Amino acid sequence: MAKLPVRSEKGGAMQLIVTLGPSTSSAEMLRKIAARDVDYVRINLSHTKIEDLETTIRAIRNEISTPIIVDTEGCQIRTGDLGVAKVALRTGDSLRLYRKAVKCSSSQLFLRPAEAVASLRVGDLIFVDFDTAILRVDSLTDLSGAGYVECTVITGGDVGNNKAVSVENQQFQLPALSEKDRAAIEISRRHGITLLNLSFVNSREDVQEVRELYPEATVISKIETKRAVENLDSILDCSDGILIDRGDLSREVPLERVAFAQKIIIHRANGKRIPVFVATNFLDTMMASLKPSRAEINDIVNTLVDGADGLVLAAETAVGKHPIEAINLIQTVGKQTLFFLGSTDEMRGGTQELIQVLERSKFLTSPTVGASLIRPHGGQLVDRLLQRPPPQDYLASLPALELRIEQAMDAEQLAIGTYSPLQGFMGPEELASVLANKRLPGGKIWPMPILLQVEEARARSFGSAPVIKLVSEGDQVPFGLLHVSEVFPLKVEDLCRDWFGTVDSKHPGVARILGGGSFSVAGRVSLFSRPPAKQKNFELTPLQVRKIFESRGWTRVVGFHSRNVPHRSHEYLHHEAMIRGECDGLFIHPVVGQRKAGDFEAEAIIRAYSILLRAHYPENKVLFSTFASYSRFAGPREAVFTALCRQNFGCSHFIVGRDHAGVGSFYAKDAARRIFEEFPDLDIKPIFFDEVGYLAAKGAYGERTSAEESFMALSGTELRSSLLKGERPPEWLVRPEISNYLLSEIAIGRKVFTE
């Protein structure tokens, strides 16, 4: 097994890995590379067919004795051979993703390896070619048969051949090695090649898998995923070296943080005396030009000052026009930099104090620290999703609590961070503080009780169990755990009075609480799977939404909460709020949980918005997702609560209507506006609107003023009334395309309204 030296063991010299390819595959070029004392030559399996590997090894060995590094492909997801230069994907289009090669077009693509498609789940986000296009997985129905998943294009763009793909789902995992990698390792063994770059390492188990296959191998673990950064120490402990691939790492760590990632990773590796290499984009300019840019020289110098033991040339030498000149240049800069430093260990690791601060803040892997979007409420986005379920025997030993649909929704939203900073269902101290002060005991704004109500007999059946398993209503399938902190009684009438301002059972929120049980279970929630639901694919998580916002370059985003299909007043609110907030984008986020009689069904809302956005809204300026929660009908309290939830999704602004989350005459018309005056420390900015209507004399939409005599109210009640009578609503009230869709659904007997 070859031992990789650190820089001090090489006499302070920088080590260089050169990637071979079409530009450097000839005998003449190989000899030129060897004459420059390059330390290693690299065969990249991502661009080498397995049937060509042995021929390539023999060709190199026939000409030079420079050690060969075989760079595994890993189960990296890539687009396949499209058959054309690029495929244009448009926002809102439907797309089939196949696991086997197909003729590609704007309606169908394939990914490799096949295991990647087979591992997808409904609701996953797929980022193609550094976020050029973003897809959402909608259905797996045809995966086992026709071999494809159905997707919707969330962000459009041009997709090319063999482009890198990533999946936003922290539970998404592929094996460390592809079948091609396993074959390549066996070929390497036969030819006595012991140096392996292991791509897309996520954990020490990935490294150990290679060691079991090839115990004699010298394993260089490539750090290019978020999980690798999170598991860095354990990976360092079982690796012979590491390689920071800044290109692929920037797909999971925001681009502006990659420089800090480099500093921290090198610092950790230096501390353990593990050799560390850095790759990607050192001399891109020299792909076509004989001269580098000043920024590229600066990058090389700073990387060596950070403490890197070696650098990697990739495309510059594989397919660039000036591979030897690139080698000469990087070696010259390396020698001058290390001469300037004076000694190998001087200045290694960069500024210690800065690194320590960045490590403590989890700056590299946090989805929110240092991001361009508004910080989540409380500063951190709660994440209570487990990467894998607990052992079956442990689950079987736990008492079970069957959750109603709305309770399961609350558990899910707690786990994915929508209710940050809450991590679980409230106890009596939190509940009392929220009811009395609209704040948590520590002072953070929070107006809405989040309770897990149960009947007394059910509460007492748990005994003193510290953990109970949560199961879905009806099917009894476990999806999470509740770490019980307290089971306590509720005075439900007092609760309703303090919460809703009434005990009238005609209030739907009061009716829900009065019928929900006289005890509540408090405790932190952990989920190992998300509860099933219709249209689950539309339920983007806060982390997914934030990633889409950042990929689109948005920093100011206005959120819109609704439980109705869109009518023309909603369009006015959307457009006007974007102007008032000077926002980059609009986040439409209708609630789709439990509804009261007469409300629109979730399917109708989703389809209606799909029609509207595709036909009348600018592409890539709007993001639509459903909110898997339910209306509490808590009036002003709910106005603030729904704003805080959208802050956790990354919204800087929030639309507040005249009677936001109200019901009947239980709340004053201006109550939702006045409650925000109680919270000068609120981060998300409300954008208030009075009643919006159609100004017939102007042929425009706007808010009511005393001077307007031609004001025609845009009423959801009027819309429902017309539809139920089979009448077409007027065009000034709703777009005709939406009217046609709703009337056609009613005509064939499909449910449009909740009964």
PDB file of N, CA, C and O in Angstrom, residues 211-272:
ATOM      1  N   ARG A 211     -12.344  -0.822   1.739  1.00  0.00           N
ATOM      2  CA  ARG A 211     -11.243  -1.557   2.379  1.00  0.00           C
ATOM      3  C   ARG A 211     -11.536  -3.056   2.430  1.00  0.00           C
ATOM      4  O   ARG A 211     -10.626  -3.881   2.323  1.00  0.00           O
ATOM      5  N   GLU A 212     -12.799  -3.417   2.605  1.00  0.00           N
ATOM      6  CA  GLU A 212     -13.159  -4.834   2.598  1.00  0.00           C
ATOM      7  C   GLU A 212     -12.964  -5.437   1.213  1.00  0.00           C
ATOM      8  O   GLU A 212     -12.551  -6.594   1.068  1.00  0.00           O
ATOM      9  N   LEU A 213     -13.253  -4.660   0.167  1.00  0.00           N
ATOM     10  CA  LEU A 213     -13.071  -5.153  -1.200  1.00  0.00           C
ATOM     11  C   LEU A 213     -11.597  -5.237  -1.577  1.00  0.00           C
ATOM     12  O   LEU A 213     -11.169  -6.146  -2.300  1.00  0.00           O
ATOM     13  N   TYR A 214     -10.812  -4.261  -1.103  1.00  0.00           N
ATOM     14  CA  TYR A 214      -9.413  -4.132  -1.537  1.00  0.00           C
ATOM     15  C   TYR A 214      -8.577  -3.657  -0.351  1.00  0.00           C
ATOM     16  O   TYR A 214      -8.244  -2.478  -0.232  1.00  0.00           O
ATOM     17  N   PRO A 215      -8.214  -4.573   0.559  1.00  0.00           N
ATOM     18  CA  PRO A 215      -7.509  -4.185   1.789  1.00  0.00           C
ATOM     19  C   PRO A 215      -6.189  -3.469   1.529  1.00  0.00           C
ATOM     20  O   PRO A 215      -5.739  -2.671   2.352  1.00  0.00           O
ATOM     21  N   GLU A 216      -5.535  -3.764   0.400  1.00  0.00           N
ATOM     22  CA  GLU A 216      -4.225  -3.161   0.121  1.00  0.00           C
ATOM     23  C   GLU A 216      -4.326  -1.735  -0.418  1.00  0.00           C
ATOM     24  O   GLU A 216      -3.310  -1.056  -0.594  1.00  0.00           O
ATOM     25  N   ALA A 217      -5.528  -1.251  -0.688  1.00  0.00           N
ATOM     26  CA  ALA A 217      -5.702   0.050  -1.335  1.00  0.00           C
ATOM     27  C   ALA A 217      -5.341   1.201  -0.407  1.00  0.00           C
ATOM     28  O   ALA A 217      -5.540   1.145   0.800  1.00  0.00           O
ATOM     29  N   THR A 218      -4.801   2.263  -0.997  1.00  0.00           N
ATOM     30  CA  THR A 218      -4.622   3.551  -0.329  1.00  0.00           C
ATOM     31  C   THR A 218      -5.825   4.405  -0.718  1.00  0.00           C
ATOM     32  O   THR A 218      -5.997   4.748  -1.893  1.00  0.00           O
ATOM     33  N   VAL A 219      -6.658   4.711   0.252  1.00  0.00           N
ATOM     34  CA  VAL A 219      -7.946   5.339  -0.043  1.00  0.00           C
ATOM     35  C   VAL A 219      -7.890   6.837   0.237  1.00  0.00           C
ATOM     36  O   VAL A 219      -7.629   7.270   1.366  1.00  0.00           O
ATOM     37  N   ILE A 220      -8.132   7.613  -0.816  1.00  0.00           N
ATOM     38  CA  ILE A 220      -8.260   9.067  -0.702  1.00  0.00           C
ATOM     39  C   ILE A 220      -9.755   9.383  -0.791  1.00  0.00           C
ATOM     40  O   ILE A 220     -10.380   9.166  -1.840  1.00  0.00           O
ATOM     41  N   SER A 221     -10.326   9.849   0.290  1.00  0.00           N
ATOM     42  CA  SER A 221     -11.770  10.103   0.337  1.00  0.00           C
ATOM     43  C   SER A 221     -12.067  11.503  -0.190  1.00  0.00           C
ATOM     44  O   SER A 221     -11.504  12.493   0.280  1.00  0.00           O
ATOM     45  N   LYS A 222     -12.965  11.560  -1.166  1.00  0.00           N
ATOM     46  CA  LYS A 222     -13.327  12.858  -1.754  1.00  0.00           C
ATOM     47  C   LYS A 222     -14.437  13.501  -0.924  1.00  0.00           C
ATOM     48  O   LYS A 222     -15.490  12.900  -0.721  1.00  0.00           O
ATOM     49  N   ILE A 223     -14.185  14.718  -0.487  1.00  0.00           N
ATOM     50  CA  ILE A 223     -15.149  15.473   0.311  1.00  0.00           C
ATOM     51  C   ILE A 223     -15.895  16.385  -0.644  1.00  0.00           C
ATOM     52  O   ILE A 223     -15.385  17.418  -1.072  1.00  0.00           O
ATOM     53  N   GLU A 224     -17.110  15.965  -0.990  1.00  0.00           N
ATOM     54  CA  GLU A 224     -17.873  16.718  -1.993  1.00  0.00           C
ATOM     55  C   GLU A 224     -19.367  16.699  -1.708  1.00  0.00           C
ATOM     56  O   GLU A 224     -20.177  17.040  -2.584  1.00  0.00           O
ATOM     57  N   THR A 225     -19.768  16.279  -0.489  1.00  0.00           N
ATOM     58  CA  THR A 225     -21.178  16.288  -0.122  1.00  0.00           C
ATOM     59  C   THR A 225     -21.341  16.918   1.254  1.00  0.00           C
ATOM     60  O   THR A 225     -20.392  16.983   2.048  1.00  0.00           O
ATOM     61  N   LYS A 226     -22.549  17.348   1.533  1.00  0.00           N
ATOM     62  CA  LYS A 226     -22.856  17.931   2.837  1.00  0.00           C
ATOM     63  C   LYS A 226     -22.641  16.911   3.948  1.00  0.00           C
ATOM     64  O   LYS A 226     -22.094  17.225   5.010  1.00  0.00           O
ATOM     65  N   ARG A 227     -23.050  15.671   3.730  1.00  0.00           N
ATOM     66  CA  ARG A 227     -22.895  14.646   4.761  1.00  0.00           C
ATOM     67  C   ARG A 227     -21.426  14.355   5.030  1.00  0.00           C
ATOM     68  O   ARG A 227     -21.041  14.057   6.160  1.00  0.00           O
ATOM     69  N   ALA A 228     -20.586  14.444   4.001  1.00  0.00           N
ATOM     70  CA  ALA A 228     -19.158  14.243   4.217  1.00  0.00           C
ATOM     71  C   ALA A 228     -18.589  15.327   5.124  1.00  0.00           C
ATOM     72  O   ALA A 228     -17.748  15.049   5.986  1.00  0.00           O
ATOM     73  N   VAL A 229     -19.035  16.556   4.944  1.00  0.00           N
ATOM     74  CA  VAL A 229     -18.589  17.645   5.818  1.00  0.00           C
ATOM     75  C   VAL A 229     -19.037  17.383   7.253  1.00  0.00           C
ATOM     76  O   VAL A 229     -18.281  17.560   8.209  1.00  0.00           O
ATOM     77  N   GLU A 230     -20.281  16.942   7.397  1.00  0.00           N
ATOM     78  CA  GLU A 230     -20.816  16.681   8.734  1.00  0.00           C
ATOM     79  C   GLU A 230     -20.097  15.513   9.415  1.00  0.00           C
ATOM     80  O   GLU A 230     -19.953  15.497  10.644  1.00  0.00           O
ATOM     81  N   ASN A 231     -19.636  14.531   8.634  1.00  0.00           N
ATOM     82  CA  ASN A 231     -18.973  13.346   9.183  1.00  0.00           C
ATOM     83  C   ASN A 231     -17.463  13.394   8.977  1.00  0.00           C
ATOM     84  O   ASN A 231     -16.802  12.352   8.955  1.00  0.00           O
ATOM     85  N   LEU A 232     -16.925  14.593   8.837  1.00  0.00           N
ATOM     86  CA  LEU A 232     -15.533  14.745   8.418  1.00  0.00           C
ATOM     87  C   LEU A 232     -14.554  14.036   9.349  1.00  0.00           C
ATOM     88  O   LEU A 232     -13.646  13.336   8.895  1.00  0.00           O
ATOM     89  N   ASP A 233     -14.698  14.212  10.665  1.00  0.00           N
ATOM     90  CA  ASP A 233     -13.719  13.643  11.596  1.00  0.00           C
ATOM     91  C   ASP A 233     -13.646  12.119  11.479  1.00  0.00           C
ATOM     92  O   ASP A 233     -12.553  11.532  11.472  1.00  0.00           O
ATOM     93  N   SER A 234     -14.804  11.461  11.405  1.00  0.00           N
ATOM     94  CA  SER A 234     -14.785   9.999  11.311  1.00  0.00           C
ATOM     95  C   SER A 234     -14.237   9.540   9.966  1.00  0.00           C
ATOM     96  O   SER A 234     -13.599   8.479   9.873  1.00  0.00           O
ATOM     97  N   ILE A 235     -14.454  10.323   8.895  1.00  0.00           N
ATOM     98  CA  ILE A 235     -13.889   9.979   7.583  1.00  0.00           C
ATOM     99  C   ILE A 235     -12.369  10.138   7.611  1.00  0.00           C
ATOM    100  O   ILE A 235     -11.629   9.292   7.093  1.00  0.00           O
ATOM    101  N   LEU A 236     -11.886  11.213   8.232  1.00  0.00           N
ATOM    102  CA  LEU A 236     -10.446  11.415   8.345  1.00  0.00           C
ATOM    103  C   LEU A 236      -9.781  10.260   9.092  1.00  0.00           C
ATOM    104  O   LEU A 236      -8.675   9.827   8.748  1.00  0.00           O
ATOM    105  N   ASP A 237     -10.463   9.766  10.118  1.00  0.00           N
ATOM    106  CA  ASP A 237      -9.885   8.722  10.963  1.00  0.00           C
ATOM    107  C   ASP A 237      -9.658   7.409  10.229  1.00  0.00           C
ATOM    108  O   ASP A 237      -8.843   6.587  10.677  1.00  0.00           O
ATOM    109  N   CYS A 238     -10.374   7.176   9.124  1.00  0.00           N
ATOM    110  CA  CYS A 238     -10.222   5.887   8.433  1.00  0.00           C
ATOM    111  C   CYS A 238      -9.724   6.043   6.997  1.00  0.00           C
ATOM    112  O   CYS A 238      -9.737   5.073   6.237  1.00  0.00           O
ATOM    113  N   SER A 239      -9.278   7.257   6.628  1.00  0.00           N
ATOM    114  CA  SER A 239      -8.801   7.502   5.267  1.00  0.00           C
ATOM    115  C   SER A 239      -7.293   7.716   5.254  1.00  0.00           C
ATOM    116  O   SER A 239      -6.703   8.178   6.238  1.00  0.00           O
ATOM    117  N   ASP A 240      -6.669   7.411   4.112  1.00  0.00           N
ATOM    118  CA  ASP A 240      -5.236   7.666   3.944  1.00  0.00           C
ATOM    119  C   ASP A 240      -4.976   9.079   3.449  1.00  0.00           C
ATOM    120  O   ASP A 240      -3.843   9.563   3.507  1.00  0.00           O
ATOM    121  N   GLY A 241      -6.000   9.722   2.940  1.00  0.00           N
ATOM    122  CA  GLY A 241      -5.915  11.092   2.474  1.00  0.00           C
ATOM    123  C   GLY A 241      -7.308  11.559   2.112  1.00  0.00           C
ATOM    124  O   GLY A 241      -8.252  10.757   2.040  1.00  0.00           O
ATOM    125  N   ILE A 242      -7.470  12.859   1.908  1.00  0.00           N
ATOM    126  CA  ILE A 242      -8.756  13.382   1.449  1.00  0.00           C
ATOM    127  C   ILE A 242      -8.531  14.332   0.284  1.00  0.00           C
ATOM    128  O   ILE A 242      -7.431  14.888   0.116  1.00  0.00           O
ATOM    129  N   LEU A 243      -9.574  14.492  -0.517  1.00  0.00           N
ATOM    130  CA  LEU A 243      -9.543  15.393  -1.662  1.00  0.00           C
ATOM    131  C   LEU A 243     -10.806  16.246  -1.621  1.00  0.00           C
ATOM    132  O   LEU A 243     -11.913  15.699  -1.667  1.00  0.00           O
ATOM    133  N   ILE A 244     -10.640  17.539  -1.512  1.00  0.00           N
ATOM    134  CA  ILE A 244     -11.785  18.452  -1.513  1.00  0.00           C
ATOM    135  C   ILE A 244     -12.144  18.767  -2.958  1.00  0.00           C
ATOM    136  O   ILE A 244     -11.379  19.425  -3.661  1.00  0.00           O
ATOM    137  N   ASP A 245     -13.294  18.277  -3.413  1.00  0.00           N
ATOM    138  CA  ASP A 245     -13.778  18.579  -4.764  1.00  0.00           C
ATOM    139  C   ASP A 245     -14.724  19.765  -4.650  1.00  0.00           C
ATOM    140  O   ASP A 245     -15.902  19.627  -4.330  1.00  0.00           O
ATOM    141  N   ARG A 246     -14.212  20.948  -4.916  1.00  0.00           N
ATOM    142  CA  ARG A 246     -14.998  22.167  -4.688  1.00  0.00           C
ATOM    143  C   ARG A 246     -16.171  22.288  -5.648  1.00  0.00           C
ATOM    144  O   ARG A 246     -17.171  22.921  -5.324  1.00  0.00           O
ATOM    145  N   GLY A 247     -16.037  21.685  -6.818  1.00  0.00           N
ATOM    146  CA  GLY A 247     -17.128  21.776  -7.782  1.00  0.00           C
ATOM    147  C   GLY A 247     -18.380  21.082  -7.296  1.00  0.00           C
ATOM    148  O   GLY A 247     -19.440  21.685  -7.182  1.00  0.00           O
ATOM    149  N   ASP A 248     -18.272  19.779  -6.994  1.00  0.00           N
ATOM    150  CA  ASP A 248     -19.445  19.047  -6.526  1.00  0.00           C
ATOM    151  C   ASP A 248     -19.864  19.501  -5.131  1.00  0.00           C
ATOM    152  O   ASP A 248     -21.053  19.490  -4.803  1.00  0.00           O
ATOM    153  N   LEU A 249     -18.908  19.908  -4.299  1.00  0.00           N
ATOM    154  CA  LEU A 249     -19.268  20.389  -2.963  1.00  0.00           C
ATOM    155  C   LEU A 249     -20.154  21.623  -3.044  1.00  0.00           C
ATOM    156  O   LEU A 249     -21.055  21.811  -2.217  1.00  0.00           O
ATOM    157  N   SER A 250     -19.955  22.454  -4.059  1.00  0.00           N
ATOM    158  CA  SER A 250     -20.739  23.686  -4.178  1.00  0.00           C
ATOM    159  C   SER A 250     -22.178  23.425  -4.587  1.00  0.00           C
ATOM    160  O   SER A 250     -23.000  24.340  -4.587  1.00  0.00           O
ATOM    161  N   ARG A 251     -22.514  22.162  -4.939  1.00  0.00           N
ATOM    162  CA  ARG A 251     -23.914  21.843  -5.197  1.00  0.00           C
ATOM    163  C   ARG A 251     -24.672  21.631  -3.897  1.00  0.00           C
ATOM    164  O   ARG A 251     -25.897  21.668  -3.878  1.00  0.00           O
ATOM    165  N   GLU A 252     -23.953  21.373  -2.784  1.00  0.00           N
ATOM    166  CA  GLU A 252     -24.616  21.102  -1.511  1.00  0.00           C
ATOM    167  C   GLU A 252     -24.257  22.126  -0.435  1.00  0.00           C
ATOM    168  O   GLU A 252     -25.014  22.327   0.507  1.00  0.00           O
ATOM    169  N   VAL A 253     -23.097  22.740  -0.553  1.00  0.00           N
ATOM    170  CA  VAL A 253     -22.728  23.863   0.303  1.00  0.00           C
ATOM    171  C   VAL A 253     -22.804  25.110  -0.565  1.00  0.00           C
ATOM    172  O   VAL A 253     -22.248  25.127  -1.662  1.00  0.00           O
ATOM    173  N   PRO A 254     -23.517  26.171  -0.138  1.00  0.00           N
ATOM    174  CA  PRO A 254     -23.639  27.369  -0.979  1.00  0.00           C
ATOM    175  C   PRO A 254     -22.285  27.857  -1.480  1.00  0.00           C
ATOM    176  O   PRO A 254     -21.282  27.827  -0.739  1.00  0.00           O
ATOM    177  N   LEU A 255     -22.261  28.302  -2.729  1.00  0.00           N
ATOM    178  CA  LEU A 255     -21.024  28.655  -3.408  1.00  0.00           C
ATOM    179  C   LEU A 255     -20.191  29.644  -2.609  1.00  0.00           C
ATOM    180  O   LEU A 255     -18.961  29.536  -2.540  1.00  0.00           O
ATOM    181  N   GLU A 256     -20.864  30.622  -1.962  1.00  0.00           N
ATOM    182  CA  GLU A 256     -20.128  31.646  -1.241  1.00  0.00           C
ATOM    183  C   GLU A 256     -19.477  31.108   0.035  1.00  0.00           C
ATOM    184  O   GLU A 256     -18.687  31.802   0.674  1.00  0.00           O
ATOM    185  N   ARG A 257     -19.794  29.860   0.418  1.00  0.00           N
ATOM    186  CA  ARG A 257     -19.200  29.293   1.630  1.00  0.00           C
ATOM    187  C   ARG A 257     -18.118  28.257   1.329  1.00  0.00           C
ATOM    188  O   ARG A 257     -17.500  27.730   2.245  1.00  0.00           O
ATOM    189  N   VAL A 258     -17.892  27.958   0.063  1.00  0.00           N
ATOM    190  CA  VAL A 258     -16.942  26.901  -0.274  1.00  0.00           C
ATOM    191  C   VAL A 258     -15.529  27.278   0.177  1.00  0.00           C
ATOM    192  O   VAL A 258     -14.761  26.422   0.640  1.00  0.00           O
ATOM    193  N   ALA A 259     -15.170  28.560   0.080  1.00  0.00           N
ATOM    194  CA  ALA A 259     -13.843  28.982   0.536  1.00  0.00           C
ATOM    195  C   ALA A 259     -13.665  28.718   2.027  1.00  0.00           C
ATOM    196  O   ALA A 259     -12.587  28.305   2.479  1.00  0.00           O
ATOM    197  N   PHE A 260     -14.717  28.950   2.809  1.00  0.00           N
ATOM    198  CA  PHE A 260     -14.644  28.677   4.245  1.00  0.00           C
ATOM    199  C   PHE A 260     -14.611  27.169   4.500  1.00  0.00           C
ATOM    200  O   PHE A 260     -13.926  26.701   5.419  1.00  0.00           O
ATOM    201  N   ALA A 261     -15.353  26.428   3.697  1.00  0.00           N
ATOM    202  CA  ALA A 261     -15.323  24.970   3.823  1.00  0.00           C
ATOM    203  C   ALA A 261     -13.905  24.462   3.613  1.00  0.00           C
ATOM    204  O   ALA A 261     -13.403  23.608   4.355  1.00  0.00           O
ATOM    205  N   GLN A 262     -13.251  24.995   2.601  1.00  0.00           N
ATOM    206  CA  GLN A 262     -11.880  24.589   2.311  1.00  0.00           C
ATOM    207  C   GLN A 262     -10.978  24.835   3.517  1.00  0.00           C
ATOM    208  O   GLN A 262     -10.184  23.965   3.910  1.00  0.00           O
ATOM    209  N   LYS A 263     -11.097  26.007   4.131  1.00  0.00           N
ATOM    210  CA  LYS A 263     -10.246  26.343   5.275  1.00  0.00           C
ATOM    211  C   LYS A 263     -10.474  25.380   6.443  1.00  0.00           C
ATOM    212  O   LYS A 263      -9.528  24.886   7.063  1.00  0.00           O
ATOM    213  N   ILE A 264     -11.730  25.110   6.737  1.00  0.00           N
ATOM    214  CA  ILE A 264     -12.046  24.264   7.888  1.00  0.00           C
ATOM    215  C   ILE A 264     -11.613  22.818   7.637  1.00  0.00           C
ATOM    216  O   ILE A 264     -11.023  22.166   8.506  1.00  0.00           O
ATOM    217  N   ILE A 265     -11.887  22.311   6.442  1.00  0.00           N
ATOM    218  CA  ILE A 265     -11.544  20.916   6.142  1.00  0.00           C
ATOM    219  C   ILE A 265     -10.033  20.729   6.164  1.00  0.00           C
ATOM    220  O   ILE A 265      -9.514  19.753   6.731  1.00  0.00           O
ATOM    221  N   ILE A 266      -9.308  21.662   5.548  1.00  0.00           N
ATOM    222  CA  ILE A 266      -7.843  21.560   5.559  1.00  0.00           C
ATOM    223  C   ILE A 266      -7.318  21.625   6.988  1.00  0.00           C
ATOM    224  O   ILE A 266      -6.425  20.867   7.382  1.00  0.00           O
ATOM    225  N   HIS A 267      -7.874  22.534   7.791  1.00  0.00           N
ATOM    226  CA  HIS A 267      -7.455  22.673   9.190  1.00  0.00           C
ATOM    227  C   HIS A 267      -7.642  21.365   9.949  1.00  0.00           C
ATOM    228  O   HIS A 267      -6.754  20.928  10.706  1.00  0.00           O
ATOM    229  N   ARG A 268      -8.769  20.706   9.748  1.00  0.00           N
ATOM    230  CA  ARG A 268      -9.029  19.441  10.437  1.00  0.00           C
ATOM    231  C   ARG A 268      -8.046  18.360   9.969  1.00  0.00           C
ATOM    232  O   ARG A 268      -7.531  17.581  10.762  1.00  0.00           O
ATOM    233  N   ALA A 269      -7.821  18.292   8.648  1.00  0.00           N
ATOM    234  CA  ALA A 269      -6.912  17.278   8.106  1.00  0.00           C
ATOM    235  C   ALA A 269      -5.486  17.516   8.595  1.00  0.00           C
ATOM    236  O   ALA A 269      -4.767  16.571   8.958  1.00  0.00           O
ATOM    237  N   ASN A 270      -5.040  18.782   8.594  1.00  0.00           N
ATOM    238  CA  ASN A 270      -3.701  19.097   9.084  1.00  0.00           C
ATOM    239  C   ASN A 270      -3.524  18.654  10.527  1.00  0.00           C
ATOM    240  O   ASN A 270      -2.468  18.135  10.921  1.00  0.00           O
ATOM    241  N   GLY A 271      -4.578  18.847  11.331  1.00  0.00           N
ATOM    242  CA  GLY A 271      -4.499  18.484  12.740  1.00  0.00           C
ATOM    243  C   GLY A 271      -4.309  16.996  12.955  1.00  0.00           C
ATOM    244  O   GLY A 271      -3.744  16.572  13.973  1.00  0.00           O
ATOM    245  N   LYS A 272      -4.785  16.185  12.016  1.00  0.00           N
ATOM    246  CA  LYS A 272      -4.643  14.732  12.124  1.00  0.00           C
ATOM    247  C   LYS A 272      -3.507  14.191  11.261  1.00  0.00           C
ATOM    248  O   LYS A 272      -3.346  12.973  11.136  1.00  0.00           O
TER     249      LYS A 272
END
